[in-house]
Each structure stands twice: as structure tokens, then as C-alpha cells.
PDB file of C-alpha atoms and ligand atoms in Angstrom:
ATOM      1  CA  MET A   3      33.297 149.145 124.725  1.00 95.00           C
ATOM      2  CA  ASN A   4      33.999 151.124 121.787  1.00 97.00           C
ATOM      3  CA  LEU A   5      33.902 155.178 122.479  1.00 97.00           C
ATOM      4  CA  ILE A   6      34.430 158.721 120.321  1.00 97.00           C
ATOM      5  CA  LEU A   7      35.678 161.433 122.534  1.00 96.00           C
ATOM      6  CA  LEU A   8      35.018 164.989 120.750  1.00 96.00           C
ATOM      7  CA  GLY A   9      36.205 168.264 121.542  1.00 95.00           C
ATOM      8  CA  ALA A  10      38.434 171.342 121.003  1.00 94.00           C
ATOM      9  CA  PRO A  11      42.271 171.172 121.260  1.00 91.00           C
ATOM     10  CA  GLY A  12      43.003 171.328 125.089  1.00 90.00           C
ATOM     11  CA  ALA A  13      39.561 170.212 125.909  1.00 94.00           C
ATOM     12  CA  GLY A  14      41.283 167.326 127.889  1.00 92.00           C
ATOM     13  CA  LYS A  15      40.581 164.502 125.627  1.00 93.00           C
ATOM     14  CA  GLY A  16      44.133 163.069 126.256  1.00 90.00           C
ATOM     15  CA  THR A  17      43.615 163.173 129.937  1.00 90.00           C
ATOM     16  CA  ILE A  18      40.115 161.771 130.127  1.00 95.00           C
ATOM     17  CA  SER A  19      41.239 158.898 127.595  1.00 94.00           C
ATOM     18  CA  LYS A  20      43.884 157.764 129.739  1.00 91.00           C
ATOM     19  CA  LYS A  21      41.524 157.555 132.665  1.00 94.00           C
ATOM     20  CA  LEU A  22      39.009 155.753 130.414  1.00 95.00           C
ATOM     21  CA  VAL A  23      41.530 153.136 129.611  1.00 95.00           C
ATOM     22  CA  ASP A  24      42.485 152.344 132.928  1.00 93.00           C
ATOM     23  CA  THR A  25      38.889 151.915 134.328  1.00 94.00           C
ATOM     24  CA  PHE A  26      37.168 150.032 131.062  1.00 94.00           C
ATOM     25  CA  ASN A  27      40.503 148.257 130.201  1.00 94.00           C
ATOM     26  CA  ILE A  28      40.278 149.305 126.519  1.00 96.00           C
ATOM     27  CA  VAL A  29      42.722 151.352 124.194  1.00 96.00           C
ATOM     28  CA  GLN A  30      43.023 154.886 123.494  1.00 95.00           C
ATOM     29  CA  ILE A  31      43.831 155.565 119.844  1.00 95.00           C
ATOM     30  CA  SER A  32      45.046 159.357 119.472  1.00 93.00           C
ATOM     31  CA  THR A  33      45.854 159.829 115.883  1.00 95.00           C
ATOM     32  CA  GLY A  34      47.876 162.801 117.391  1.00 93.00           C
ATOM     33  CA  ASP A  35      50.237 160.466 119.228  1.00 91.00           C
ATOM     34  CA  ILE A  36      50.417 158.293 116.596  1.00 93.00           C
ATOM     35  CA  LEU A  37      51.520 161.261 114.414  1.00 94.00           C
ATOM     36  CA  ARG A  38      53.812 162.731 116.487  1.00 93.00           C
ATOM     37  CA  LYS A  39      55.677 159.332 117.096  1.00 92.00           C
ATOM     38  CA  GLU A  40      56.023 158.885 113.281  1.00 91.00           C
ATOM     39  CA  VAL A  41      57.517 162.899 113.066  1.00 93.00           C
ATOM     40  CA  GLN A  42      59.911 161.713 115.727  1.00 93.00           C
ATOM     41  CA  ALA A  43      60.825 158.953 113.985  1.00 93.00           C
ATOM     42  CA  GLU A  44      61.017 160.839 110.775  1.00 94.00           C
ATOM     43  CA  SER A  45      59.319 158.090 108.603  1.00 91.00           C
ATOM     44  CA  GLU A  46      57.638 159.152 105.366  1.00 87.00           C
ATOM     45  CA  PRO A  47      54.238 159.648 106.879  1.00 84.00           C
ATOM     46  CA  GLY A  48      55.807 161.878 109.250  1.00 90.00           C
ATOM     47  CA  LEU A  49      57.631 163.964 107.495  1.00 90.00           C
ATOM     48  CA  SER A  50      54.921 164.800 105.201  1.00 87.00           C
ATOM     49  CA  ALA A  51      52.149 165.123 108.524  1.00 93.00           C
ATOM     50  CA  LYS A  52      54.929 167.377 110.074  1.00 93.00           C
ATOM     51  CA  LYS A  53      54.253 170.551 107.948  1.00 92.00           C
ATOM     52  CA  TYR A  54      50.257 170.334 108.326  1.00 95.00           C
ATOM     53  CA  MET A  55      50.674 169.903 112.136  1.00 93.00           C
ATOM     54  CA  ASP A  56      53.070 172.624 112.715  1.00 91.00           C
ATOM     55  CA  ALA A  57      50.725 174.977 110.626  1.00 90.00           C
ATOM     56  CA  GLY A  58      47.598 173.940 112.686  1.00 88.00           C
ATOM     57  CA  ASP A  59      46.192 172.455 109.604  1.00 92.00           C
ATOM     58  CA  LEU A  60      44.870 168.787 109.275  1.00 94.00           C
ATOM     59  CA  VAL A  61      46.541 165.972 108.059  1.00 96.00           C
ATOM     60  CA  PRO A  62      44.775 164.797 104.880  1.00 95.00           C
ATOM     61  CA  ASP A  63      41.837 162.510 105.648  1.00 95.00           C
ATOM     62  CA  ASP A  64      43.086 159.052 103.635  1.00 92.00           C
ATOM     63  CA  VAL A  65      46.582 159.541 105.555  1.00 91.00           C
ATOM     64  CA  ILE A  66      44.375 159.474 108.943  1.00 95.00           C
ATOM     65  CA  LEU A  67      41.909 156.758 108.032  1.00 94.00           C
ATOM     66  CA  GLY A  68      44.817 154.612 106.909  1.00 91.00           C
ATOM     67  CA  ILE A  69      46.349 154.753 110.120  1.00 90.00           C
ATOM     68  CA  VAL A  70      43.010 154.567 112.341  1.00 93.00           C
ATOM     69  CA  GLU A  71      41.883 151.183 110.066  1.00 93.00           C
ATOM     70  CA  LYS A  72      45.496 149.276 110.697  1.00 89.00           C
ATOM     71  CA  LYS A  73      45.525 150.228 114.184  1.00 92.00           C
ATOM     72  CA  LEU A  74      41.603 148.868 114.934  1.00 93.00           C
ATOM     73  CA  LEU A  75      42.363 145.650 113.539  1.00 91.00           C
ATOM     74  CA  SER A  76      45.399 144.890 115.653  1.00 91.00           C
ATOM     75  CA  ASP A  77      44.716 142.424 118.484  1.00 92.00           C
ATOM     76  CA  GLU A  78      45.098 144.944 120.996  1.00 92.00           C
ATOM     77  CA  CYS A  79      41.726 146.409 120.185  1.00 93.00           C
ATOM     78  CA  ALA A  80      39.908 143.391 120.930  1.00 90.00           C
ATOM     79  CA  ASN A  81      38.300 144.398 124.207  1.00 93.00           C
ATOM     80  CA  GLY A  82      37.433 147.751 122.983  1.00 96.00           C
ATOM     81  CA  PHE A  83      38.876 151.319 121.920  1.00 97.00           C
ATOM     82  CA  ILE A  84      38.086 154.998 122.542  1.00 97.00           C
ATOM     83  CA  MET A  85      38.799 157.697 119.934  1.00 97.00           C
ATOM     84  CA  ASP A  86      41.082 160.241 120.920  1.00 95.00           C
ATOM     85  CA  GLY A  87      41.342 163.041 118.044  1.00 94.00           C
ATOM     86  CA  PHE A  88      39.551 161.108 115.186  1.00 97.00           C
ATOM     87  CA  PRO A  89      37.226 161.944 113.602  1.00 97.00           C
ATOM     88  CA  ARG A  90      38.120 165.328 112.752  1.00 95.00           C
ATOM     89  CA  THR A  91      36.032 165.949 109.649  1.00 97.00           C
ATOM     90  CA  VAL A  92      32.900 164.891 108.105  1.00 96.00           C
ATOM     91  CA  THR A  93      34.700 162.816 105.687  1.00 97.00           C
ATOM     92  CA  GLN A  94      36.920 161.128 108.345  1.00 98.00           C
ATOM     93  CA  ALA A  95      33.504 160.285 110.267  1.00 97.00           C
ATOM     94  CA  ARG A  96      31.870 158.798 107.204  1.00 97.00           C
ATOM     95  CA  GLY A  97      35.018 156.583 106.394  1.00 97.00           C
ATOM     96  CA  PHE A  98      35.191 155.578 109.996  1.00 97.00           C
ATOM     97  CA  ALA A  99      31.537 154.605 109.603  1.00 96.00           C
ATOM     98  CA  GLY A 100      32.579 152.086 106.500  1.00 97.00           C
ATOM     99  CA  ILE A 101      35.656 150.819 108.617  1.00 96.00           C
ATOM    100  CA  LEU A 102      33.257 149.790 111.228  1.00 96.00           C
ATOM    101  CA  ASP A 103      30.582 148.217 108.991  1.00 95.00           C
ATOM    102  CA  ARG A 104      33.303 146.398 107.291  1.00 94.00           C
ATOM    103  CA  ASN A 105      34.275 144.918 110.434  1.00 92.00           C
ATOM    104  CA  ASN A 106      31.027 144.377 112.492  1.00 94.00           C
ATOM    105  CA  MET A 107      31.928 147.026 115.092  1.00 94.00           C
ATOM    106  CA  SER A 108      29.777 149.845 116.354  1.00 95.00           C
ATOM    107  CA  ILE A 109      30.316 152.731 118.925  1.00 96.00           C
ATOM    108  CA  ASP A 110      28.756 152.687 122.407  1.00 96.00           C
ATOM    109  CA  ALA A 111      29.022 156.213 123.328  1.00 97.00           C
ATOM    110  CA  ILE A 112      29.988 159.596 121.778  1.00 97.00           C
ATOM    111  CA  ILE A 113      31.337 162.077 124.468  1.00 97.00           C
ATOM    112  CA  GLU A 114      31.677 165.837 123.492  1.00 96.00           C
ATOM    113  CA  LEU A 115      33.911 167.893 125.994  1.00 97.00           C
ATOM    114  CA  GLN A 116      32.918 171.571 125.832  1.00 96.00           C
ATOM    115  CA  LEU A 117      35.118 174.173 126.841  1.00 95.00           C
ATOM    116  CA  ASP A 118      35.386 177.737 125.972  1.00 95.00           C
ATOM    117  CA  ASP A 119      38.082 179.200 123.790  1.00 93.00           C
ATOM    118  CA  ASP A 120      39.886 181.444 126.394  1.00 93.00           C
ATOM    119  CA  VAL A 121      40.329 178.405 128.500  1.00 94.00           C
ATOM    120  CA  VAL A 122      41.674 176.241 125.951  1.00 93.00           C
ATOM    121  CA  ILE A 123      44.190 178.970 124.956  1.00 93.00           C
ATOM    122  CA  LYS A 124      45.268 179.265 128.829  1.00 92.00           C
ATOM    123  CA  ARG A 125      45.318 175.577 129.167  1.00 91.00           C
ATOM    124  CA  LEU A 126      47.479 174.604 125.679  1.00 92.00           C
ATOM    125  CA  THR A 127      50.076 177.647 126.327  1.00 93.00           C
ATOM    126  CA  SER A 128      50.680 176.338 129.692  1.00 94.00           C
ATOM    127  CA  ARG A 129      51.167 172.442 128.775  1.00 93.00           C
ATOM    128  CA  ARG A 130      54.159 170.661 128.553  1.00 95.00           C
ATOM    129  CA  THR A 131      54.423 166.919 127.176  1.00 94.00           C
ATOM    130  CA  CYS A 132      56.949 164.592 127.706  1.00 96.00           C
ATOM    131  CA  SER A 133      59.629 164.343 124.875  1.00 95.00           C
ATOM    132  CA  ASN A 134      59.699 160.590 124.963  1.00 95.00           C
ATOM    133  CA  PRO A 135      57.585 159.424 121.985  1.00 92.00           C
ATOM    134  CA  GLU A 136      56.454 156.304 123.965  1.00 93.00           C
ATOM    135  CA  CYS A 137      55.077 158.210 126.811  1.00 94.00           C
ATOM    136  CA  GLN A 138      54.060 161.860 125.555  1.00 92.00           C
ATOM    137  CA  ALA A 139      52.597 162.320 129.062  1.00 92.00           C
ATOM    138  CA  ILE A 140      51.168 165.598 129.750  1.00 91.00           C
ATOM    139  CA  PHE A 141      51.662 168.341 132.391  1.00 93.00           C
ATOM    140  CA  ASN A 142      50.459 171.890 132.984  1.00 92.00           C
ATOM    141  CA  ILE A 143      52.492 174.227 134.644  1.00 95.00           C
ATOM    142  CA  LEU A 144      49.534 175.924 136.305  1.00 91.00           C
ATOM    143  CA  TYR A 145      47.225 173.155 136.832  1.00 87.00           C
ATOM    144  CA  THR A 146      49.554 169.916 137.469  1.00 90.00           C
ATOM    145  CA  PRO A 147      53.201 170.388 137.329  1.00 96.00           C
ATOM    146  CA  PRO A 148      55.731 167.824 137.044  1.00 97.00           C
ATOM    147  CA  GLU A 149      57.365 167.238 140.487  1.00 98.00           C
ATOM    148  CA  SER A 150      60.691 168.579 139.137  1.00 97.00           C
ATOM    149  CA  GLU A 151      60.362 171.225 136.776  1.00 97.00           C
ATOM    150  CA  GLY A 152      60.995 170.539 132.928  1.00 97.00           C
ATOM    151  CA  VAL A 153      61.433 166.474 133.778  1.00 98.00           C
ATOM    152  CA  CYS A 154      58.581 163.795 133.308  1.00 98.00           C
ATOM    153  CA  ASP A 155      57.348 161.980 136.595  1.00 98.00           C
ATOM    154  CA  HIS A 156      56.907 158.789 134.637  1.00 97.00           C
ATOM    155  CA  CYS A 157      60.130 158.196 132.436  1.00 98.00           C
ATOM    156  CA  ALA A 158      62.580 161.127 133.508  1.00 98.00           C
ATOM    157  CA  SER A 159      62.931 162.451 129.850  1.00 98.00           C
ATOM    158  CA  LYS A 160      62.560 166.415 129.393  1.00 98.00           C
ATOM    159  CA  LEU A 161      59.244 167.969 128.916  1.00 97.00           C
ATOM    160  CA  ILE A 162      58.726 170.178 125.934  1.00 96.00           C
ATOM    161  CA  GLN A 163      56.729 172.609 124.523  1.00 93.00           C
ATOM    162  CA  ARG A 164      54.962 171.345 121.437  1.00 90.00           C
ATOM    163  CA  SER A 165      55.949 172.981 118.506  1.00 87.00           C
ATOM    164  CA  ASP A 166      51.731 173.581 117.753  1.00 88.00           C
ATOM    165  CA  GLU A 167      51.504 174.830 120.855  1.00 90.00           C
ATOM    166  CA  THR A 168      52.233 178.679 120.924  1.00 89.00           C
ATOM    167  CA  GLU A 169      49.621 181.092 121.095  1.00 89.00           C
ATOM    168  CA  ASP A 170      49.349 181.602 116.978  1.00 91.00           C
ATOM    169  CA  THR A 171      49.050 177.982 116.100  1.00 91.00           C
ATOM    170  CA  ILE A 172      46.595 177.474 119.073  1.00 92.00           C
ATOM    171  CA  ARG A 173      44.543 180.170 117.424  1.00 92.00           C
ATOM    172  CA  LYS A 174      45.022 178.413 114.175  1.00 92.00           C
ATOM    173  CA  ARG A 175      44.042 175.103 115.210  1.00 92.00           C
ATOM    174  CA  LEU A 176      40.734 176.562 117.036  1.00 94.00           C
ATOM    175  CA  ASP A 177      39.725 177.991 113.588  1.00 94.00           C
ATOM    176  CA  THR A 178      40.463 174.398 111.820  1.00 93.00           C
ATOM    177  CA  TYR A 179      38.636 172.927 114.886  1.00 94.00           C
ATOM    178  CA  TYR A 180      35.299 175.277 114.182  1.00 94.00           C
ATOM    179  CA  GLU A 181      35.832 175.144 110.237  1.00 95.00           C
ATOM    180  CA  LYS A 182      36.214 171.270 110.057  1.00 94.00           C
ATOM    181  CA  THR A 183      35.356 169.580 113.372  1.00 94.00           C
ATOM    182  CA  GLU A 184      32.588 171.396 114.712  1.00 92.00           C
ATOM    183  CA  PRO A 185      30.204 170.201 111.943  1.00 94.00           C
ATOM    184  CA  LEU A 186      30.699 166.579 113.070  1.00 93.00           C
ATOM    185  CA  ILE A 187      28.614 167.605 116.294  1.00 91.00           C
ATOM    186  CA  SER A 188      25.716 167.892 114.147  1.00 90.00           C
ATOM    187  CA  PHE A 189      26.596 164.797 112.440  1.00 93.00           C
ATOM    188  CA  TYR A 190      26.641 162.666 115.354  1.00 94.00           C
ATOM    189  CA  ASN A 191      24.298 164.370 118.011  1.00 87.00           C
ATOM    190  CA  GLY A 192      21.408 162.934 116.766  1.00 88.00           C
ATOM    191  CA  ASN A 193      22.280 159.802 118.363  1.00 90.00           C
ATOM    192  CA  ASP A 194      20.752 158.555 121.658  1.00 89.00           C
ATOM    193  CA  PHE A 195      24.401 157.626 122.856  1.00 94.00           C
ATOM    194  CA  TYR A 196      25.401 161.146 122.062  1.00 96.00           C
ATOM    195  CA  TYR A 197      26.605 162.873 125.470  1.00 96.00           C
ATOM    196  CA  ALA A 198      27.645 166.560 125.905  1.00 95.00           C
ATOM    197  CA  ILE A 199      29.705 167.509 129.002  1.00 96.00           C
ATOM    198  CA  ASP A 200      31.225 170.526 130.306  1.00 97.00           C
ATOM    199  CA  ALA A 201      34.954 170.166 130.560  1.00 96.00           C
ATOM    200  CA  ASP A 202      35.629 173.506 132.454  1.00 95.00           C
ATOM    201  CA  ARG A 203      35.713 171.390 136.091  1.00 94.00           C
ATOM    202  CA  SER A 204      38.389 169.329 137.493  1.00 91.00           C
ATOM    203  CA  VAL A 205      39.276 166.041 135.888  1.00 92.00           C
ATOM    204  CA  ASP A 206      37.672 163.828 138.579  1.00 94.00           C
ATOM    205  CA  ASP A 207      34.358 165.842 138.306  1.00 96.00           C
ATOM    206  CA  ILE A 208      34.470 165.148 134.749  1.00 97.00           C
ATOM    207  CA  PHE A 209      35.466 161.806 134.817  1.00 96.00           C
ATOM    208  CA  THR A 210      32.843 160.856 137.383  1.00 96.00           C
ATOM    209  CA  GLU A 211      30.276 162.248 135.401  1.00 97.00           C
ATOM    210  CA  ILE A 212      31.526 159.954 132.439  1.00 97.00           C
ATOM    211  CA  GLU A 213      31.544 156.951 134.549  1.00 94.00           C
ATOM    212  CA  GLN A 214      28.235 157.596 135.545  1.00 95.00           C
ATOM    213  CA  LEU A 215      26.680 157.938 131.910  1.00 94.00           C
ATOM    214  CA  LEU A 216      28.893 154.193 130.516  1.00 92.00           C
ATOM    215  CA  LEU A 217      28.252 152.270 133.818  1.00 86.00           C
TER     216      LEU A 217
HETATM  217  P1  LIG B  30      46.114 166.440 118.771  1.00 57.27           P
HETATM  218  O1  LIG B  30      47.270 165.869 119.506  1.00 57.27           O
HETATM  219  O2  LIG B  30      45.005 165.209 118.737  1.00 57.27           O
HETATM  220  O3  LIG B  30      45.607 167.812 118.809  1.00 57.27           O
HETATM  221  O4  LIG B  30      46.710 166.907 117.320  1.00 57.27           O
HETATM  222  C1  LIG B  30      47.797 167.527 116.760  1.00 57.27           C
HETATM  223  C2  LIG B  30      47.719 167.677 115.075  1.00 57.27           C
HETATM  224  O5  LIG B  30      47.869 166.447 114.585  1.00 57.27           O
HETATM  225  C3  LIG B  30      46.754 168.282 114.891  1.00 57.27           C
HETATM  226  O6  LIG B  30      46.596 169.662 114.842  1.00 57.27           O
HETATM  227  C4  LIG B  30      46.555 167.668 113.283  1.00 57.27           C
HETATM  228  O7  LIG B  30      47.616 168.585 112.727  1.00 57.27           O
HETATM  229  C5  LIG B  30      47.079 166.505 113.407  1.00 57.27           C
HETATM  230  N1  LIG B  30      45.870 165.492 113.618  1.00 57.27           N
HETATM  231  C6  LIG B  30      45.621 164.812 114.978  1.00 57.27           C
HETATM  232  N2  LIG B  30      44.718 163.708 114.376  1.00 57.27           N
HETATM  233  C7  LIG B  30      44.417 164.220 113.208  1.00 57.27           C
HETATM  234  C8  LIG B  30      43.337 163.703 112.433  1.00 57.27           C
HETATM  235  N3  LIG B  30      41.981 162.914 112.899  1.00 57.27           N
HETATM  236  N4  LIG B  30      42.649 164.667 111.145  1.00 57.27           N
HETATM  237  C9  LIG B  30      43.766 165.259 110.790  1.00 57.27           C
HETATM  238  N5  LIG B  30      44.588 165.755 111.287  1.00 57.27           N
HETATM  239  C10 LIG B  30      45.066 165.191 112.814  1.00 57.27           C
END
């Protein structure tokens, strides 16, 4: 099964993706996670991406399309994938359609998680992420706190507030979302496998609705 998850930053794409991975035995492709790993490794793509990420801007389309194609062609995606945070621009969506065509792949469902801006800001400013690049587990000090303050439940690494999750940068990321990513909704929503979901509910409720759509 091949899926795309769309939605503003903080809408819950990462959390829902992880549940989809467990249920359908598919791979999560989070371009944000891949980029953060590159930044921590201080690799060349990481160093060039960091300035865009810290400013709340998008990393250039050609860099992202290269990352995605490499990952899609790896064996780990043989059973299917879920795109989390990609595509983010109409250019990426067109490039992605080309990658799928070239490799005889198709998309089974596009799911948009809908959430108001004020809820996004509250969720993201209280979010904490595991600093271990191989883990990157997400907690929320208001809704899903770790068992021990500041420490990851899964790998015991330190939890951090991401440098792009301060209120100013979140507002900039939302502006970027409306300017560059929202146009994707009209690009995709003519498809009869496009589903818009209310994301201002518990993770379990959201997931149950998605599961029913997909089964
Ligand atoms: P995320 O974790 O998905 O919110 O991504 C964090 C940051 O990584 C974004 O604010 C962008 O700077 C960058 N990024 C992630 N995915 C993409 C993408 N598909 N296109 C461009 N930039 C991206």
C-alpha cells in the first residue's frame, strides 16, 4: 500500500505515520526526519538544508526529489510506503508523479489531516523530540509527556525542543505551508482516493477513521 499524508506542521502526520507503519507493515518516508539526520551528521546536504530549516523555509525541490527517489528505490519500500511531509510543493508533486511513473508505482490513498492554526501553535511549542537521530521519537509535554522529564522513553536519550519549533519559526512555517503546500490540496483533491480528516481529535479516533478508509 502506498500512501501520502498531507497537512500543516503539527497536524500529526508523524504520529499517524508511525501507527500506519505498524499496522500495514509499510515504510515511513519522512523527508524532515531524513534531513534532520543529515544535519546532525553535518553532511554536505545537511549543512545546506539547515539554513532553510532553521528559517522555516522549504529546502529546494531538487534536493528533496533526489532524497525521495533514492529511498523509494531501496528494498525496504518493496511492501509500500507512507509519504510524511512530502510532497510540499506542486513542483515536488509533479516530480513525484514522474518518479512513480518511471518505476511503475501508484498511490492508493492521499489523506489530508486538517487542523486550525491556533491548535498547531499550541501543539508544536509544547512538542519535544528525541535528540537521537536514529530515534526522533516525539513527545508532548501537555498531552503525551515522557515517563521521566526530558528523557526519551524508547532510547533514554535527551529530549530537545527543535530549533524550528519556537513560536516565531512555527508562524513562518505556517506561512510557508499556506503559500507553497496548500495549493497541493487542489492539485490532488479531484482524486477519488483523496480523504480529508479532522485532526483535532485523539490519535486513536483519527487512526480508527483512517483504518476504516483503507481496509
Ligand atoms: P517536518 O519535520 O516535515 O516539519 O520538516 C522540517 C523542515 O524540513 C521543514 O520546515 C523544511 O525546512 C524541511 N523539509 C521537510 N520536508 C520537506 C520537503 N518535502 N520539501 C522542502 N523542505 C522540506
